[in-house]
Coordinates of C-alpha atoms and ligand atoms in Angstrom, one line a residue:
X1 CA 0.0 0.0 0.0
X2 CA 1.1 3.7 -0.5
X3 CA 1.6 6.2 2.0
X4 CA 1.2 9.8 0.8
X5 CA 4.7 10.3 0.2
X6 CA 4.4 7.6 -2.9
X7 CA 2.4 10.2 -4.0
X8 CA 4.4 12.3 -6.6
X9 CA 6.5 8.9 -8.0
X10 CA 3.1 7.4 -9.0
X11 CA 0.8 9.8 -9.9
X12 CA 2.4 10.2 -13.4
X13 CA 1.8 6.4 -14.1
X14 CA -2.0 7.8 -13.8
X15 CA -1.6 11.3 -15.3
X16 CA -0.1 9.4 -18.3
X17 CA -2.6 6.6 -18.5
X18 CA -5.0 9.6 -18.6
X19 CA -3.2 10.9 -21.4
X20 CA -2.8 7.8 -23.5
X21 CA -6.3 7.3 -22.7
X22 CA -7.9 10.6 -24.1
X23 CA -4.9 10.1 -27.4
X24 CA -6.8 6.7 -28.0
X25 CA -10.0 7.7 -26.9
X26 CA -11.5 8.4 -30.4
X27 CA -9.9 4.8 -32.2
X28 CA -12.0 3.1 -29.0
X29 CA -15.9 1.7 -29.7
X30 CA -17.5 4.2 -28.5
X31 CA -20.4 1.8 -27.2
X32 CA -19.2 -1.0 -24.8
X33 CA -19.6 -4.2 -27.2
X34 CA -19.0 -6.5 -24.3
X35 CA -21.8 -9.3 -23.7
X36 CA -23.5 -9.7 -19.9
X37 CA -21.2 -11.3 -17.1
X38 CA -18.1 -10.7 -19.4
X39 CA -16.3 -8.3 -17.1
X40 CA -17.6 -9.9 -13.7
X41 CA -16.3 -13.4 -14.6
X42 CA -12.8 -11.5 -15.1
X43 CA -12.5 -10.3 -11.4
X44 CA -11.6 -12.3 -8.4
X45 CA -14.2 -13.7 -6.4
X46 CA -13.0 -12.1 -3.3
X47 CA -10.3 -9.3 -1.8
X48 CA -6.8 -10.4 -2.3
X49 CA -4.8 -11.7 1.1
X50 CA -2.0 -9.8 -0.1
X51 CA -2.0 -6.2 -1.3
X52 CA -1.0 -6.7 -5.0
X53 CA 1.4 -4.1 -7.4
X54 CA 0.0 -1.1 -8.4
X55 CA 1.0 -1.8 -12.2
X56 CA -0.5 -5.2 -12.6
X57 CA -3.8 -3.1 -11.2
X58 CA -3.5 -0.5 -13.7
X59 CA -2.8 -3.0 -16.9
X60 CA -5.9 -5.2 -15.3
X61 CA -7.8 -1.3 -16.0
X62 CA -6.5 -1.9 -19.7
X63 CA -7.2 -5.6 -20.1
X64 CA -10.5 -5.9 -18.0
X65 CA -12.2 -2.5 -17.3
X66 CA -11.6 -0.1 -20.7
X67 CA -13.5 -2.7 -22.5
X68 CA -16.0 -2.7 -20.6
X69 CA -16.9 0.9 -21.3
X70 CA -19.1 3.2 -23.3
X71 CA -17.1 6.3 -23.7
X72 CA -19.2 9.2 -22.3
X73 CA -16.0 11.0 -24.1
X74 CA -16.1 10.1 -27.2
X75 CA -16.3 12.4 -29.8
X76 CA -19.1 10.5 -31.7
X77 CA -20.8 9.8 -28.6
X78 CA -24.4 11.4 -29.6
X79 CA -26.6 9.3 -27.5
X80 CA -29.0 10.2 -24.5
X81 CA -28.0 13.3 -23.5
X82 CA -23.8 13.7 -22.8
X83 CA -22.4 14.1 -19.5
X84 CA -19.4 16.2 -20.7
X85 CA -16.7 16.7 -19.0
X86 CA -13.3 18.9 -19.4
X87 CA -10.1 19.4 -18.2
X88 CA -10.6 22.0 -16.5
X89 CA -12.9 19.8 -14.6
X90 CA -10.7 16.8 -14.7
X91 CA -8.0 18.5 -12.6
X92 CA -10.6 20.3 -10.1
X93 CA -12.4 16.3 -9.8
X94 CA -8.6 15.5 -8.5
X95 CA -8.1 18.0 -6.2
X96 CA -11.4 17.6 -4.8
X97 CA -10.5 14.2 -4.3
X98 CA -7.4 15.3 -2.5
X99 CA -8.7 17.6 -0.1
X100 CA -11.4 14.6 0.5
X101 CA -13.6 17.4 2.4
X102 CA -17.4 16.2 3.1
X103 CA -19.3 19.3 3.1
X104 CA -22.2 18.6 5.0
X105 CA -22.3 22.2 6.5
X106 CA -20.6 25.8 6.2
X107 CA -18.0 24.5 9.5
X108 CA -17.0 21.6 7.5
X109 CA -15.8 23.8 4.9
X110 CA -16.8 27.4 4.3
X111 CA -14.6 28.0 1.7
X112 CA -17.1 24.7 0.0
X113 CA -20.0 26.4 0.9
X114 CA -19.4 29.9 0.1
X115 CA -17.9 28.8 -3.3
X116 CA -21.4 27.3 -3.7
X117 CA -23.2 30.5 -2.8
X118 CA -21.1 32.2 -5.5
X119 CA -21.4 29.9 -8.1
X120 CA -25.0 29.4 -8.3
X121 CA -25.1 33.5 -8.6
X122 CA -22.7 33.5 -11.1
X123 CA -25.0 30.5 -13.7
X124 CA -28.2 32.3 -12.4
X125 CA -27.3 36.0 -13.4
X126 CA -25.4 34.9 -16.6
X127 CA -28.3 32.7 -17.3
X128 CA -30.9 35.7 -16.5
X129 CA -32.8 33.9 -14.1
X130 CA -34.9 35.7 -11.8
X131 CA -32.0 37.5 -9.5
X132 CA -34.3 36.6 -6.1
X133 CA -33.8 33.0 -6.6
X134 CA -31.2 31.0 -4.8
X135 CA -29.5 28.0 -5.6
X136 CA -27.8 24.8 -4.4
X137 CA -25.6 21.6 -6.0
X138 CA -27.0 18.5 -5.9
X139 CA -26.0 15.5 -7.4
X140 CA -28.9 14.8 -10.4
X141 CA -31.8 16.2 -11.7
X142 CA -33.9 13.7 -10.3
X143 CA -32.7 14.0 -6.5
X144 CA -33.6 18.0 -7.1
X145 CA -37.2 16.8 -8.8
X146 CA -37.4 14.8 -5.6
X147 CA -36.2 17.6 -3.4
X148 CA -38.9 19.8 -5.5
X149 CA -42.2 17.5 -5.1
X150 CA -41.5 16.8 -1.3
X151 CA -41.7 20.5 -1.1
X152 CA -44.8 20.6 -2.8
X153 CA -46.2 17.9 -1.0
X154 CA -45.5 20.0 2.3
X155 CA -46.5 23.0 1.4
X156 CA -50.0 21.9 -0.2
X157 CA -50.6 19.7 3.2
X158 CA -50.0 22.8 5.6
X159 CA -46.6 21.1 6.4
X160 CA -48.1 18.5 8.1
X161 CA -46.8 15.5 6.3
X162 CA -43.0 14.8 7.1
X163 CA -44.5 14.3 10.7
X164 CA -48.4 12.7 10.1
X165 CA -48.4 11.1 6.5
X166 CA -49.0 11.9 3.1
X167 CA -52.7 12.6 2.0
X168 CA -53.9 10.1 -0.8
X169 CA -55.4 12.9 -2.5
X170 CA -52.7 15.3 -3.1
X171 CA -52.3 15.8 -7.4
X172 CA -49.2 15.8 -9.7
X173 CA -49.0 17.2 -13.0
X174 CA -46.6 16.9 -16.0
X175 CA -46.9 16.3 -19.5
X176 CA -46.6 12.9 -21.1
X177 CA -43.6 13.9 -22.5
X178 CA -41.7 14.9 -19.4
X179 CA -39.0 12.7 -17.5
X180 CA -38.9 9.8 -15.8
X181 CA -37.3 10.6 -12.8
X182 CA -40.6 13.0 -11.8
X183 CA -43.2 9.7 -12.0
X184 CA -40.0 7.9 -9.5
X185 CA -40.6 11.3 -7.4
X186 CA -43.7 10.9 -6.5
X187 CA -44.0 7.2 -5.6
X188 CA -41.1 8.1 -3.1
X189 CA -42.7 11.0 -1.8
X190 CA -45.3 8.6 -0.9
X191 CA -48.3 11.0 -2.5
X192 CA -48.6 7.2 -5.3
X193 CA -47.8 7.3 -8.3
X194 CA -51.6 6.7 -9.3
X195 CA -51.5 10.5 -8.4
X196 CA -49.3 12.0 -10.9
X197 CA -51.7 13.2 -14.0
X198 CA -49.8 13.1 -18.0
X199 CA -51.3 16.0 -19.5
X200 CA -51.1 15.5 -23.3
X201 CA -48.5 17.4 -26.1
X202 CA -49.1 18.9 -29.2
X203 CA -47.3 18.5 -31.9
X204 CA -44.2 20.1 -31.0
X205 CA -44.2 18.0 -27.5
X206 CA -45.2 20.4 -25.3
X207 CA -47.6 20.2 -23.0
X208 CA -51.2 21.6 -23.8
X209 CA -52.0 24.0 -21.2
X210 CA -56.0 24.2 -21.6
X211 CA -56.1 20.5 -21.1
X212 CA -54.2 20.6 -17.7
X213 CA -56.7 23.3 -16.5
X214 CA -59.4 20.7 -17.6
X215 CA -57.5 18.1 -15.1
X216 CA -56.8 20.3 -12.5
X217 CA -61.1 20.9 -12.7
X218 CA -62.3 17.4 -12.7
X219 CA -59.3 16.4 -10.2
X220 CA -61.0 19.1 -7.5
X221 CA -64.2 18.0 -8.4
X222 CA -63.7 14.8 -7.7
X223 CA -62.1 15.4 -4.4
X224 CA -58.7 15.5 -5.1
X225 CA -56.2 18.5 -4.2
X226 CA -54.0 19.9 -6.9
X227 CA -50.5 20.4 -5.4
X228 CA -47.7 20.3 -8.0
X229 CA -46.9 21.0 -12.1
X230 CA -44.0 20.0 -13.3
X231 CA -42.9 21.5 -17.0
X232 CA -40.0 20.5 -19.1
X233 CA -37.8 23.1 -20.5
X234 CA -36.1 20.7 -23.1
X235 CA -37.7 17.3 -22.6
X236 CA -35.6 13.8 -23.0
X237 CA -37.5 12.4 -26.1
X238 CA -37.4 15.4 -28.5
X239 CA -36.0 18.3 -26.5
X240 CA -39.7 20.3 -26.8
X241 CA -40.4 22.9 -24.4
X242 CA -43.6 23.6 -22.1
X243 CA -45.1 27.3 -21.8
X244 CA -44.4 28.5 -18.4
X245 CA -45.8 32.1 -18.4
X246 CA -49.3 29.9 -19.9
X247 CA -48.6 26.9 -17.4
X248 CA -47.2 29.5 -14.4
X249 CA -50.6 31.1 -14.7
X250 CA -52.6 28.0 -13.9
X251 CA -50.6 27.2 -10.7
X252 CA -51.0 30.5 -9.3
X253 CA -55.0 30.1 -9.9
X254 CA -55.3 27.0 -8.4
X255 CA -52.4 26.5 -5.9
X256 CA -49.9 24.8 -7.3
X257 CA -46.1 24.3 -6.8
X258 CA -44.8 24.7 -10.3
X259 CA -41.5 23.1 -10.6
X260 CA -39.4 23.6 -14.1
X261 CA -36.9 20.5 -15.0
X262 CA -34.8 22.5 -17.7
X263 CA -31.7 19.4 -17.0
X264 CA -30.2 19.4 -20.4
X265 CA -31.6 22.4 -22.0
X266 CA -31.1 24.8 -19.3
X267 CA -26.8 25.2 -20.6
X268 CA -28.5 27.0 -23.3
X269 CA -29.9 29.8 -21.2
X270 CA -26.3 31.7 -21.4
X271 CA -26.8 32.0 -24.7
X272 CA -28.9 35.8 -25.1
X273 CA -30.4 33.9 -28.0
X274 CA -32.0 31.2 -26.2
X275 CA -32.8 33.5 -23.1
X276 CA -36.7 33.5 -24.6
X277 CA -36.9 30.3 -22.3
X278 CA -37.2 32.2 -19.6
X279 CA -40.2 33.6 -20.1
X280 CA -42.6 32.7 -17.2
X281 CA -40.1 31.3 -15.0
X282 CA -41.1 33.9 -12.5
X283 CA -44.1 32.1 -11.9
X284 CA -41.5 29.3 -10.8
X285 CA -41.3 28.0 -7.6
X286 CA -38.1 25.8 -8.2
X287 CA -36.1 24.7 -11.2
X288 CA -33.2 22.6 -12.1
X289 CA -30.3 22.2 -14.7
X290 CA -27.3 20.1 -15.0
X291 CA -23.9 21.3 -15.5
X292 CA -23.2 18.0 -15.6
X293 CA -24.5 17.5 -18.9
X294 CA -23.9 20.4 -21.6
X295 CA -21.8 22.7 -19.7
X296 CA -18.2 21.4 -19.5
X297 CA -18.4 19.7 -15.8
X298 CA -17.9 16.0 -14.8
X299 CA -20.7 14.1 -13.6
X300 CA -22.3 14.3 -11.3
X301 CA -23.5 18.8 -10.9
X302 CA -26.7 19.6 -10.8
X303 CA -28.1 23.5 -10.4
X304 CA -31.2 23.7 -7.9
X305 CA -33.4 26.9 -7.8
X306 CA -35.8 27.7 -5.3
X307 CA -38.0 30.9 -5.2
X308 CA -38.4 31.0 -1.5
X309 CA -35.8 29.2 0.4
X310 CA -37.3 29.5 3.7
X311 CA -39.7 26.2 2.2
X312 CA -36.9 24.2 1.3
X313 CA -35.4 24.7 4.8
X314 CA -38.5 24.5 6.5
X315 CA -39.0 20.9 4.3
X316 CA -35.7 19.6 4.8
X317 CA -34.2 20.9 8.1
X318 CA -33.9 18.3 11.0
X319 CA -31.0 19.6 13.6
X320 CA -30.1 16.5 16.0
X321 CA -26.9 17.8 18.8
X322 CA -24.0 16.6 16.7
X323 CA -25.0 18.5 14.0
X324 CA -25.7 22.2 15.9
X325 CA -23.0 24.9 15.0
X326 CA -22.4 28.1 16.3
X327 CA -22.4 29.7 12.9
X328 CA -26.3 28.7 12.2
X329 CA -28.1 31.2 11.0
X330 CA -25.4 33.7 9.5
X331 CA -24.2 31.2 6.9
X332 CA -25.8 28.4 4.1
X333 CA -25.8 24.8 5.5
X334 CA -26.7 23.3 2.2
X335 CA -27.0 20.0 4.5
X336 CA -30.8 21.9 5.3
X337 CA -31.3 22.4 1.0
X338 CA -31.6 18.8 0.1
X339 CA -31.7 15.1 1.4
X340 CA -28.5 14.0 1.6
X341 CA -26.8 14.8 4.8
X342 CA -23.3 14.5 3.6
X343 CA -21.9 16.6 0.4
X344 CA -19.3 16.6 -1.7
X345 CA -17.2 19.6 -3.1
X346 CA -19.0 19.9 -6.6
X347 CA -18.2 24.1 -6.3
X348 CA -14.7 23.6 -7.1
X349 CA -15.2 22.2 -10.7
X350 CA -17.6 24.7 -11.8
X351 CA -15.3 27.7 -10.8
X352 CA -12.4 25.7 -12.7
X353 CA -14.9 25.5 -15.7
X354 CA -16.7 29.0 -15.5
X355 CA -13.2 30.6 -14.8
X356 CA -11.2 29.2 -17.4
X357 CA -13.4 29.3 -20.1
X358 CA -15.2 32.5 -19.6
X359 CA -18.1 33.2 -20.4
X360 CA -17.8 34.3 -24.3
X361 CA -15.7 30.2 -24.6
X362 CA -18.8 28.4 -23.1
X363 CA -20.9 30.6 -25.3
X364 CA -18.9 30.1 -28.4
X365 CA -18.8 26.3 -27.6
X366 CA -22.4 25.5 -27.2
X367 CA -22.8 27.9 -30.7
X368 CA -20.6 25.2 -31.9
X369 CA -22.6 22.4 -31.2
X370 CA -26.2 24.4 -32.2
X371 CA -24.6 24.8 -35.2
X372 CA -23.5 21.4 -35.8
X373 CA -26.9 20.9 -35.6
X374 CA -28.5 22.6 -38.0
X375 CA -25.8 21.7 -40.6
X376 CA -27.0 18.0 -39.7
X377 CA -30.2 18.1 -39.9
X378 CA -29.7 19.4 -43.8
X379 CA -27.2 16.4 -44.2
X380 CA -30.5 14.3 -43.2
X381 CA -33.1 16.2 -45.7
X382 CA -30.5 15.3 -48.2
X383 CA -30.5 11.9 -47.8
X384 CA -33.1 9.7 -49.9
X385 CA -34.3 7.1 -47.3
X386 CA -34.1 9.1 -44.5
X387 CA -36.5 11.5 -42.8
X388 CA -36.2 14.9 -40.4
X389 CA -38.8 14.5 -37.8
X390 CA -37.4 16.5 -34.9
X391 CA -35.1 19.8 -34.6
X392 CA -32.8 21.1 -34.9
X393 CA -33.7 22.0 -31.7
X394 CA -30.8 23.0 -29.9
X395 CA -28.2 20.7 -30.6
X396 CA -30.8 18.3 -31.0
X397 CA -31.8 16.5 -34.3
X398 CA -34.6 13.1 -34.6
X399 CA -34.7 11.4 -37.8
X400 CA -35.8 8.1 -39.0
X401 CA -36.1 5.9 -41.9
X402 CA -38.3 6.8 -44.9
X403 CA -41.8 4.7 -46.0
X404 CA -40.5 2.6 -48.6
X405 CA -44.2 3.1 -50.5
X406 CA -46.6 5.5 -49.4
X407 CA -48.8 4.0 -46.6
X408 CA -46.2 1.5 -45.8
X409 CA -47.1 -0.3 -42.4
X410 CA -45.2 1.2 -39.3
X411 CA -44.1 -1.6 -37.8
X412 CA -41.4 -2.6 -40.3
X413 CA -40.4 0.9 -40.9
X414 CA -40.0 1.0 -37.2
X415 CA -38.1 -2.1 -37.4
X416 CA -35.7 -0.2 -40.5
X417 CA -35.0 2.7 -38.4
X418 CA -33.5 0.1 -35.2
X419 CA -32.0 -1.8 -37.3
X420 CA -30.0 1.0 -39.0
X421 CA -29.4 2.9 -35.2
X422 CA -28.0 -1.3 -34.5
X423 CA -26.0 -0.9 -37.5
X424 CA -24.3 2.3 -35.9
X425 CA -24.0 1.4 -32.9
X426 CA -22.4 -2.4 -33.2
X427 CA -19.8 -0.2 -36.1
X428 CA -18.4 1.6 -32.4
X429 CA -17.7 4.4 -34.5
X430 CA -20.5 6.4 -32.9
X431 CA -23.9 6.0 -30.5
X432 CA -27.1 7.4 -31.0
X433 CA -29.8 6.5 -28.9
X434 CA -33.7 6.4 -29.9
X435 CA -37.3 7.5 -29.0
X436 CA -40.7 7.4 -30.1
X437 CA -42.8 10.1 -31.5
X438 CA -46.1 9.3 -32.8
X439 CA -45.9 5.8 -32.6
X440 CA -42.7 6.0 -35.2
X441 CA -39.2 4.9 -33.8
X442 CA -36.7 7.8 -34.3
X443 CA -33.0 8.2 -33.5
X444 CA -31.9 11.1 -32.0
X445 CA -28.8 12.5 -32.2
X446 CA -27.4 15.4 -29.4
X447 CA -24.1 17.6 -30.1
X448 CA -22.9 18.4 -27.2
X449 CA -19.2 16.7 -26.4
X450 CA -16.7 19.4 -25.0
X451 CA -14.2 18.7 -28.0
X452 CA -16.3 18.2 -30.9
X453 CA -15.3 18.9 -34.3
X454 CA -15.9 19.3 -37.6
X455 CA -14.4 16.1 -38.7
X456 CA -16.5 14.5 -35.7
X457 CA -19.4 15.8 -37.9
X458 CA -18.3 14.6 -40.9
X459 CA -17.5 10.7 -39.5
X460 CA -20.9 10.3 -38.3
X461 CA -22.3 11.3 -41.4
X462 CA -20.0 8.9 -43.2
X463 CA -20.7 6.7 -41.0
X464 CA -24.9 7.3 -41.4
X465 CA -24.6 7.2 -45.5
X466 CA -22.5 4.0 -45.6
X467 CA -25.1 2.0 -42.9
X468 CA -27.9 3.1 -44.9
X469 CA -26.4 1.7 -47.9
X470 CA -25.8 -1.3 -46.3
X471 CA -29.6 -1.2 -45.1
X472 CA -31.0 -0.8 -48.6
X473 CA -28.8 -4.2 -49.5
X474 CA -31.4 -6.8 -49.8
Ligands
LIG1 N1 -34.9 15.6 -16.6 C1 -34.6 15.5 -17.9 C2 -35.4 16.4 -18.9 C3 -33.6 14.6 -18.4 O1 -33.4 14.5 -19.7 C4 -32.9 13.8 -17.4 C5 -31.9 12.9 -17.9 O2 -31.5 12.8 -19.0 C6 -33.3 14.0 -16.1 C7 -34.2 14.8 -15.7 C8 -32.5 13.1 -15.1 O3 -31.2 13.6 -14.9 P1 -30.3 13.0 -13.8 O4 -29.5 11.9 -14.4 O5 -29.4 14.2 -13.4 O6 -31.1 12.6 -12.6

């Protein structure tokens, strides 16, 4: 084993794996082709009696681990939505790690907490949010979702029901369109998920605002009790965006909690372009991004927003002896502005990030990948077989195969359009991921790794032309 002063002879042997790793990283397949149980069957069944050498560990990371690995990295990597990362990042990830701090409260680290403070001013008055709000890290999106309907729930039952119950009759909204992690929310909040109300989408995916009202009606005529909306800003499928001044309105009229989940899209807030997404958000009573995803920081860094604060801490305070400080009061726990109790230094990477880059680089970067884009989405219009049925929105473009005759059934077109994101995906030269919209099967396709370039672009259309060749092969 090491002692601290083995420190500077072996962190080269990992600064230079790091290295070689990110040379390599765009010759690796970008999707994990390994099959189930591979990489289990590779490790020892149980801790080794004797400590073993550090190299044979680190060629084991070669032989068993990297292949075992979809490359979040990647250039082509165009699935989901990315968690990008940086060096910038990198370095702050290993320092954080160094200092080890757990920053459960402002004692166990001010310098963690008032980083914090300053760093969720810094996104929210770049990103013209509204300046009263007040923000906090958390891990995901869907621990701040959480965070956000427990709040609800407690405000709508007269904070009553951390300490008697949840009432069975207490109503959810979102739109069919809007993310998992919100339906999760509210089966662990207890209020059952039988309780959370999908509010159709139009066309564009967004949810219909006159048929929520309609909901909201019947739901308190039939005895139930409004208590939360939940609107995408960017939702997963096709990155469509809910009306928050038309939605905001509603809540106020009847009660509600209205909680914004802006995860991926919200990045493109510091863009003055896109800043017409913030229209209504006053209305808001919390909202959530993640850095974590388009802007630059490792996994995991998520931006929570809350209106009123004093709700949050009234939600999720609980103060047992250990935990009482002298400083209560004149500085932010941020143990009191979530549900975990211990907290790890996520500040540190985003001032790394945010400082490094500036503001006009992280502008001029997600320009880049808007951009790339649009000039895919008119690669796809070009392409006979191949149809634009989402975007560019964003970064964002959903496309998927062509009717071979007019009226063709949709099942095998459905089964055309997986078998050609299969193709792609088994080449490792690039992963998309699908969706569904409308009952067709489309692929969608995201721009938003750190070092993308225009080469990137050009091998995933390369890529997209020769699988569809091979697709029209009988
Ligand atoms: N909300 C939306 C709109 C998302 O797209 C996602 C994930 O992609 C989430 C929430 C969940 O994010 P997280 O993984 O941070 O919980």
């Amino acid at each position: 084993m090491f002692s601290r002063s083995d420190f500077s002879t072996h962190a080269p042997t990992v600064t230079q794996w790091i290295a070689d790793y990110y040379k390599k990283l765009p010759e690796l397949p970008v999707k994990s082709q390994v099959k189930p149980g591979e990489i289990y069957a590779q490790i020892e069944g149980q801790i080794p009696e004797s400590g073993q050498p550090f190299g044979d560990i680190i060629a084991d990371l070669d032989r068993i681990i990297l292949p075992g690995i979809t490359h979040w990295q990647h250039p082509n990597f165009h699935a989901f939505f990315p968690a990008n990362g940086s060096i910038e990042s990198l370095f702050a990830e290993m320092i954080t790690a160094a200092i080890g701090a757990q920053c459960m409260v402002w004692e166990t680290s001010p310098a963690a907490a008032e980083l914090e403070q300053r760093m969720m001013e810094w996104l929210r008055d770049a990103m013209k949010l509204p300046t009263y709000w007040e923000g906090v890290i958390q891990d995901t999106a869907s621990t701040a979702t959480l965070t956000a309907i427990v709040c609800a729930r407690e405000q709508s039952s007269g904070f009553s029901s951390n300490d008697y119950g949840v009432p069975n009759n207490l109503r959810v909204y979102c739109s069919t369109e809007t993310h998992s992690s919100i339906e999760k929310a509210v089966g662990i909040a207890g209020m059952g998920r039988k309780n959370l109300v999908k509010i159709s989408v139009d066309e564009q995916g967004a949810m219909i605002p006159a048929l929520l009202e309609q909901a909201i009606k019947e739901d308190i005529a039939n005895g139930k009790k409004p208590c939360c909306i939940i609107t995408a800003l960017g939702t997963t499928g096709t990155v469509a965006f809910d009306d928050n001044e038309a939605i905001g309105i509603i809540a106020k009229k009847y009660d509600c909690w209205l909680h914004v989940d802006a995860a991926y899209a919200g990045s493109a807030q510091l863009l003055p372009e896109n800043q017409w997404m913030n229209k209504g958000l006053d209305y808001a009573d919390s909202y959530v991004f993640n850095p974590h995803k388009w802007l630059f920081t490792n996994f995991d860094c998520t931006a929570y927003y809350v209106k009123d604060v004093s709700v949050l801490l009234k939600c999720m305070e609980i103060l047992p002896e250990y935990l009482k400080t002298n400083t209560r009061g004149q500085v932010n726990d941020y143990r009191d502005w979530g549900i975990p109790l211990g907290r790890r230094f996520r500040a540190l990477k985003l001032w790394f990030v945010l400082r490094h880059y500036g503001l006009n680089a992280i502008q001029e970067k997600l320009r880049t990948h808007i951009g790339y884009a649009l000039e895919f989405s008119e690669f796809i219009k070009k392409q006979a077989g191949l149809t634009l049925v989402a975007g560019p929105t964003l970064n964002f473009v959903g496309f998927r195969c062509t009717e071979k005759a007019q009226g063709e059934d949709i099942a095998p077109l459905n089964e055309r359009t997986k078998t050609l994101l299969e193709k792609i995906n088994a080449s490792g030269k690039a992963y998309l991921s699908h969706t569904k919209k409308d009952q067709y099967y489309i692929i969608r396709v995201i721009f938003g790794q750190t070092y993308l370039n225009d080469n990137d672009l050009a091998n995933v259309c390369s890529l997209l032309k020769e699988k569809l060749e091979q697709l029209k092969q009988p």
